[in-house]
């Protein structure tokens, strides 16, 4: 059977669209700067104005979740804890993500997900050391470092942003939003983060994902032009 006409060209078009135009990547960088600024500003306000104490929203949600604890939520929360941190998040998730993008969006897309976890970890640890916000009491699992921002939320958001931009499928975007929200909720359920920690982590992850996608797209475009 002969190949379907236009199939290769259609795939090439989808790959080109995945990286956006130069103006679109510029907007991505701008949004990344804003998201990073919001994350840093949030941490500075919490540290300076509240001395690391929880906000009113943090306290309300902490009490609400403490009053709604169900056995069926513990398993998924612990699974998300493993999925978003440790060796699984460092090796397994990037490998699977890179393989999926290699098959659907090419080598550049596969490579772009690999630095997300190290960049997010470095940024989170730097901000944690800067703000040194105390964790919530009665933690369900052992954790180290300070609370703000949430590293799990940052890693999840960075990966989902890159995938959403490269895949550009409505249902994946919906899944991505649900995944990031679930990751944030799991951190609250396990009492290892305040709500504002997860918001700050998500903003940081958005910034990292957009910046890496835009930078990789710009380098790819430059290499393609020189090759031509």
GROMACS .gro file of N, CA, C and O in nm, residues 136-201:
model
  264
  136UNK      N    1   0.378   2.382   5.679
  136UNK     CA    2   0.260   2.366   5.767
  136UNK      C    3   0.287   2.262   5.875
  136UNK      O    4   0.373   2.174   5.859
  137UNK      N    5   0.213   2.266   5.983
  137UNK     CA    6   0.230   2.165   6.089
  137UNK      C    7   0.164   2.033   6.050
  137UNK      O    8   0.086   2.027   5.955
  138UNK      N    9   0.196   1.929   6.126
  138UNK     CA   10   0.133   1.797   6.111
  138UNK      C   11   0.152   1.741   5.971
  138UNK      O   12   0.057   1.694   5.906
  139UNK      N   13   0.274   1.743   5.923
  139UNK     CA   14   0.302   1.693   5.789
  139UNK      C   15   0.287   1.542   5.782
  139UNK      O   16   0.325   1.471   5.875
  140UNK      N   17   0.235   1.495   5.669
  140UNK     CA   18   0.208   1.352   5.650
  140UNK      C   19   0.331   1.275   5.602
  140UNK      O   20   0.337   1.153   5.616
  141UNK      N   21   0.427   1.345   5.543
  141UNK     CA   22   0.548   1.282   5.492
  141UNK      C   23   0.668   1.366   5.534
  141UNK      O   24   0.654   1.484   5.568
  142UNK      N   25   0.784   1.304   5.531
  142UNK     CA   26   0.907   1.376   5.566
  142UNK      C   27   0.952   1.463   5.449
  142UNK      O   28   0.958   1.416   5.334
  143UNK      N   29   0.980   1.589   5.476
  143UNK     CA   30   1.026   1.681   5.373
  143UNK      C   31   1.140   1.765   5.430
  143UNK      O   32   1.155   1.778   5.551
  144UNK      N   33   1.218   1.821   5.340
  144UNK     CA   34   1.329   1.907   5.381
  144UNK      C   35   1.312   2.044   5.317
  144UNK      O   36   1.221   2.066   5.238
  145UNK      N   37   1.401   2.133   5.348
  145UNK     CA   38   1.399   2.269   5.296
  145UNK      C   39   1.274   2.344   5.340
  145UNK      O   40   1.195   2.295   5.420
  146UNK      N   41   1.257   2.463   5.288
  146UNK     CA   42   1.145   2.546   5.328
  146UNK      C   43   1.028   2.526   5.231
  146UNK      O   44   1.035   2.448   5.137
  147UNK      N   45   0.920   2.599   5.254
  147UNK     CA   46   0.794   2.571   5.184
  147UNK      C   47   0.779   2.642   5.050
  147UNK      O   48   0.725   2.585   4.956
  148UNK      N   49   0.822   2.767   5.042
  148UNK     CA   50   0.792   2.848   4.924
  148UNK      C   51   0.911   2.855   4.828
  148UNK      O   52   1.020   2.889   4.870
  149UNK      N   53   0.886   2.824   4.700
  149UNK     CA   54   0.764   2.775   4.636
  149UNK      C   55   0.761   2.623   4.633
  149UNK      O   56   0.860   2.558   4.666
  150UNK      N   57   0.648   2.567   4.591
  150UNK     CA   58   0.635   2.422   4.581
  150UNK      C   59   0.713   2.369   4.460
  150UNK      O   60   0.685   2.405   4.347
  151UNK      N   61   0.810   2.281   4.487
  151UNK     CA   62   0.887   2.223   4.378
  151UNK      C   63   0.805   2.129   4.291
  151UNK      O   64   0.820   2.126   4.170
  152UNK      N   65   0.716   2.052   4.354
  152UNK     CA   66   0.631   1.960   4.277
  152UNK      C   67   0.542   2.038   4.180
  152UNK      O   68   0.526   1.997   4.065
  153UNK      N   69   0.486   2.148   4.227
  153UNK     CA   70   0.400   2.229   4.139
  153UNK      C   71   0.481   2.291   4.026
  153UNK      O   72   0.435   2.299   3.912
  154UNK      N   73   0.602   2.334   4.056
  154UNK     CA   74   0.687   2.396   3.954
  154UNK      C   75   0.725   2.295   3.845
  154UNK      O   76   0.716   2.326   3.726
  155UNK      N   77   0.765   2.176   3.885
  155UNK     CA   78   0.803   2.074   3.787
  155UNK      C   79   0.684   2.033   3.702
  155UNK      O   80   0.694   2.021   3.579
  156UNK      N   81   0.568   2.013   3.767
  156UNK     CA   82   0.448   1.973   3.693
  156UNK      C   83   0.408   2.080   3.592
  156UNK      O   84   0.379   2.050   3.475
  157UNK      N   85   0.406   2.206   3.635
  157UNK     CA   86   0.363   2.314   3.546
  157UNK      C   87   0.460   2.333   3.429
  157UNK      O   88   0.416   2.355   3.316
  158UNK      N   89   0.589   2.324   3.455
  158UNK     CA   90   0.687   2.342   3.347
  158UNK      C   91   0.670   2.235   3.240
  158UNK      O   92   0.673   2.264   3.119
  159UNK      N   93   0.651   2.111   3.281
  159UNK     CA   94   0.636   2.000   3.186
  159UNK      C   95   0.506   2.013   3.107
  159UNK      O   96   0.504   1.995   2.985
  160UNK      N   97   0.398   2.047   3.176
  160UNK     CA   98   0.268   2.059   3.109
  160UNK      C   99   0.268   2.175   3.010
  160UNK      O  100   0.211   2.165   2.900
  161UNK      N  101   0.330   2.287   3.046
  161UNK     CA  102   0.336   2.402   2.956
  161UNK      C  103   0.408   2.364   2.827
  161UNK      O  104   0.360   2.394   2.716
  162UNK      N  105   0.523   2.299   2.839
  162UNK     CA  106   0.598   2.260   2.720
  162UNK      C  107   0.519   2.161   2.636
  162UNK      O  108   0.510   2.173   2.513
  163UNK      N  109   0.458   2.063   2.701
  163UNK     CA  110   0.379   1.964   2.627
  163UNK      C  111   0.260   2.031   2.558
  163UNK      O  112   0.229   2.000   2.443
  164UNK      N  113   0.192   2.120   2.629
  164UNK     CA  114   0.075   2.185   2.570
  164UNK      C  115   0.114   2.268   2.448
  164UNK      O  116   0.041   2.270   2.348
  165UNK      N  117   0.228   2.334   2.453
  165UNK     CA  118   0.274   2.416   2.341
  165UNK      C  119   0.317   2.330   2.222
  165UNK      O  120   0.293   2.366   2.106
  166UNK      N  121   0.380   2.217   2.251
  166UNK     CA  122   0.430   2.133   2.143
  166UNK      C  123   0.323   2.042   2.084
  166UNK      O  124   0.322   2.016   1.964
  167UNK      N  125   0.233   1.993   2.167
  167UNK     CA  126   0.128   1.904   2.119
  167UNK      C  127   0.011   1.982   2.061
  167UNK      O  128  -0.047   1.944   1.959
  168UNK      N  129  -0.029   2.091   2.130
  168UNK     CA  130  -0.137   2.178   2.084
  168UNK      C  131  -0.265   2.100   2.056
  168UNK      O  132  -0.323   2.107   1.947
  169UNK      N  133  -0.308   2.027   2.157
  169UNK     CA  134  -0.433   1.953   2.149
  169UNK      C  135  -0.521   1.993   2.267
  169UNK      O  136  -0.476   1.994   2.381
  170UNK      N  137  -0.647   2.023   2.238
  170UNK     CA  138  -0.736   2.076   2.341
  170UNK      C  139  -0.749   1.982   2.460
  170UNK      O  140  -0.742   2.025   2.576
  171UNK      N  141  -0.766   1.852   2.432
  171UNK     CA  142  -0.788   1.759   2.541
  171UNK      C  143  -0.662   1.739   2.625
  171UNK      O  144  -0.672   1.718   2.746
  172UNK      N  145  -0.547   1.749   2.564
  172UNK     CA  146  -0.425   1.740   2.645
  172UNK      C  147  -0.412   1.862   2.735
  172UNK      O  148  -0.368   1.851   2.849
  173UNK      N  149  -0.450   1.978   2.684
  173UNK     CA  150  -0.444   2.100   2.765
  173UNK      C  151  -0.535   2.086   2.886
  173UNK      O  152  -0.498   2.123   2.998
  174UNK      N  153  -0.656   2.030   2.864
  174UNK     CA  154  -0.748   2.008   2.976
  174UNK      C  155  -0.687   1.911   3.077
  174UNK      O  156  -0.690   1.935   3.198
  175UNK      N  157  -0.630   1.802   3.026
  175UNK     CA  158  -0.563   1.706   3.114
  175UNK      C  159  -0.450   1.772   3.192
  175UNK      O  160  -0.432   1.748   3.311
  176UNK      N  161  -0.373   1.857   3.124
  176UNK     CA  162  -0.261   1.924   3.189
  176UNK      C  163  -0.305   2.013   3.303
  176UNK      O  164  -0.243   2.013   3.410
  177UNK      N  165  -0.412   2.087   3.282
  177UNK     CA  166  -0.464   2.174   3.389
  177UNK      C  167  -0.509   2.090   3.507
  177UNK      O  168  -0.479   2.122   3.624
  178UNK      N  169  -0.579   1.980   3.480
  178UNK     CA  170  -0.625   1.891   3.587
  178UNK      C  171  -0.506   1.833   3.663
  178UNK      O  172  -0.506   1.825   3.786
  179UNK      N  173  -0.402   1.795   3.589
  179UNK     CA  174  -0.283   1.737   3.652
  179UNK      C  175  -0.214   1.837   3.744
  179UNK      O  176  -0.177   1.803   3.858
  180UNK      N  177  -0.198   1.960   3.698
  180UNK     CA  178  -0.131   2.061   3.781
  180UNK      C  179  -0.214   2.093   3.905
  180UNK      O  180  -0.159   2.106   4.016
  181UNK      N  181  -0.346   2.103   3.889
  181UNK     CA  182  -0.433   2.129   4.004
  181UNK      C  183  -0.427   2.012   4.102
  181UNK      O  184  -0.419   2.032   4.224
  182UNK      N  185  -0.430   1.889   4.050
  182UNK     CA  186  -0.423   1.771   4.136
  182UNK      C  187  -0.291   1.766   4.212
  182UNK      O  188  -0.286   1.731   4.330
  183UNK      N  189  -0.182   1.802   4.143
  183UNK     CA  190  -0.052   1.803   4.208
  183UNK      C  191  -0.051   1.905   4.322
  183UNK      O  192  -0.002   1.877   4.433
  184UNK      N  193  -0.105   2.024   4.296
  184UNK     CA  194  -0.112   2.125   4.401
  184UNK      C  195  -0.196   2.080   4.518
  184UNK      O  196  -0.158   2.098   4.635
  185UNK      N  197  -0.311   2.019   4.489
  185UNK     CA  198  -0.398   1.973   4.597
  185UNK      C  199  -0.331   1.865   4.679
  185UNK      O  200  -0.344   1.862   4.803
  186UNK      N  201  -0.256   1.776   4.613
  186UNK     CA  202  -0.188   1.669   4.687
  186UNK      C  203  -0.087   1.726   4.787
  186UNK      O  204  -0.069   1.670   4.895
  187UNK      N  205  -0.024   1.837   4.752
  187UNK     CA  206   0.073   1.899   4.844
  187UNK      C  207   0.001   1.957   4.966
  187UNK      O  208   0.053   1.953   5.078
  188UNK      N  209  -0.120   2.009   4.945
  188UNK     CA  210  -0.199   2.060   5.056
  188UNK      C  211  -0.252   1.944   5.141
  188UNK      O  212  -0.253   1.952   5.265
  189UNK      N  213  -0.296   1.838   5.074
  189UNK     CA  214  -0.352   1.724   5.146
  189UNK      C  215  -0.248   1.659   5.236
  189UNK      O  216  -0.279   1.614   5.347
  190UNK      N  217  -0.123   1.655   5.190
  190UNK     CA  218  -0.016   1.595   5.269
  190UNK      C  219   0.042   1.692   5.372
  190UNK      O  220   0.136   1.656   5.445
  191UNK      N  221  -0.011   1.814   5.376
  191UNK     CA  222   0.031   1.916   5.472
  191UNK      C  223   0.179   1.952   5.460
  191UNK      O  224   0.245   1.981   5.561
  192UNK      N  225   0.229   1.952   5.338
  192UNK     CA  226   0.369   1.989   5.320
  192UNK      C  227   0.383   2.128   5.257
  192UNK      O  228   0.494   2.181   5.248
  193UNK      N  229   0.271   2.185   5.214
  193UNK     CA  230   0.273   2.319   5.156
  193UNK      C  231   0.147   2.395   5.189
  193UNK      O  232   0.040   2.336   5.210
  194UNK      N  233   0.161   2.528   5.194
  194UNK     CA  234   0.047   2.616   5.198
  194UNK      C  235  -0.003   2.638   5.054
  194UNK      O  236   0.071   2.616   4.958
  195UNK      N  237  -0.127   2.686   5.043
  195UNK     CA  238  -0.183   2.711   4.910
  195UNK      C  239  -0.098   2.807   4.830
  195UNK      O  240  -0.073   2.786   4.710
  196UNK      N  241  -0.050   2.913   4.892
  196UNK     CA  242   0.030   3.012   4.820
  196UNK      C  243   0.164   2.954   4.774
  196UNK      O  244   0.223   3.004   4.679
  197UNK      N  245   0.213   2.850   4.841
  197UNK     CA  246   0.334   2.782   4.794
  197UNK      C  247   0.309   2.718   4.658
  197UNK      O  248   0.394   2.724   4.569
  198UNK      N  249   0.192   2.654   4.643
  198UNK     CA  250   0.161   2.588   4.516
  198UNK      C  251   0.135   2.689   4.406
  198UNK      O  252   0.170   2.666   4.290
  199UNK      N  253   0.076   2.803   4.441
  199UNK     CA  254   0.054   2.908   4.340
  199UNK      C  255   0.188   2.963   4.292
  199UNK      O  256   0.212   2.980   4.172
  200UNK      N  257   0.278   2.990   4.388
  200UNK     CA  258   0.411   3.039   4.351
  200UNK      C  259   0.488   2.936   4.268
  200UNK      O  260   0.556   2.972   4.171
  201UNK      N  261   0.477   2.808   4.305
  201UNK     CA  262   0.544   2.704   4.229
  201UNK      C  263   0.490   2.691   4.088
  201UNK      O  264   0.565   2.672   3.992
   0.00000   0.00000   0.00000
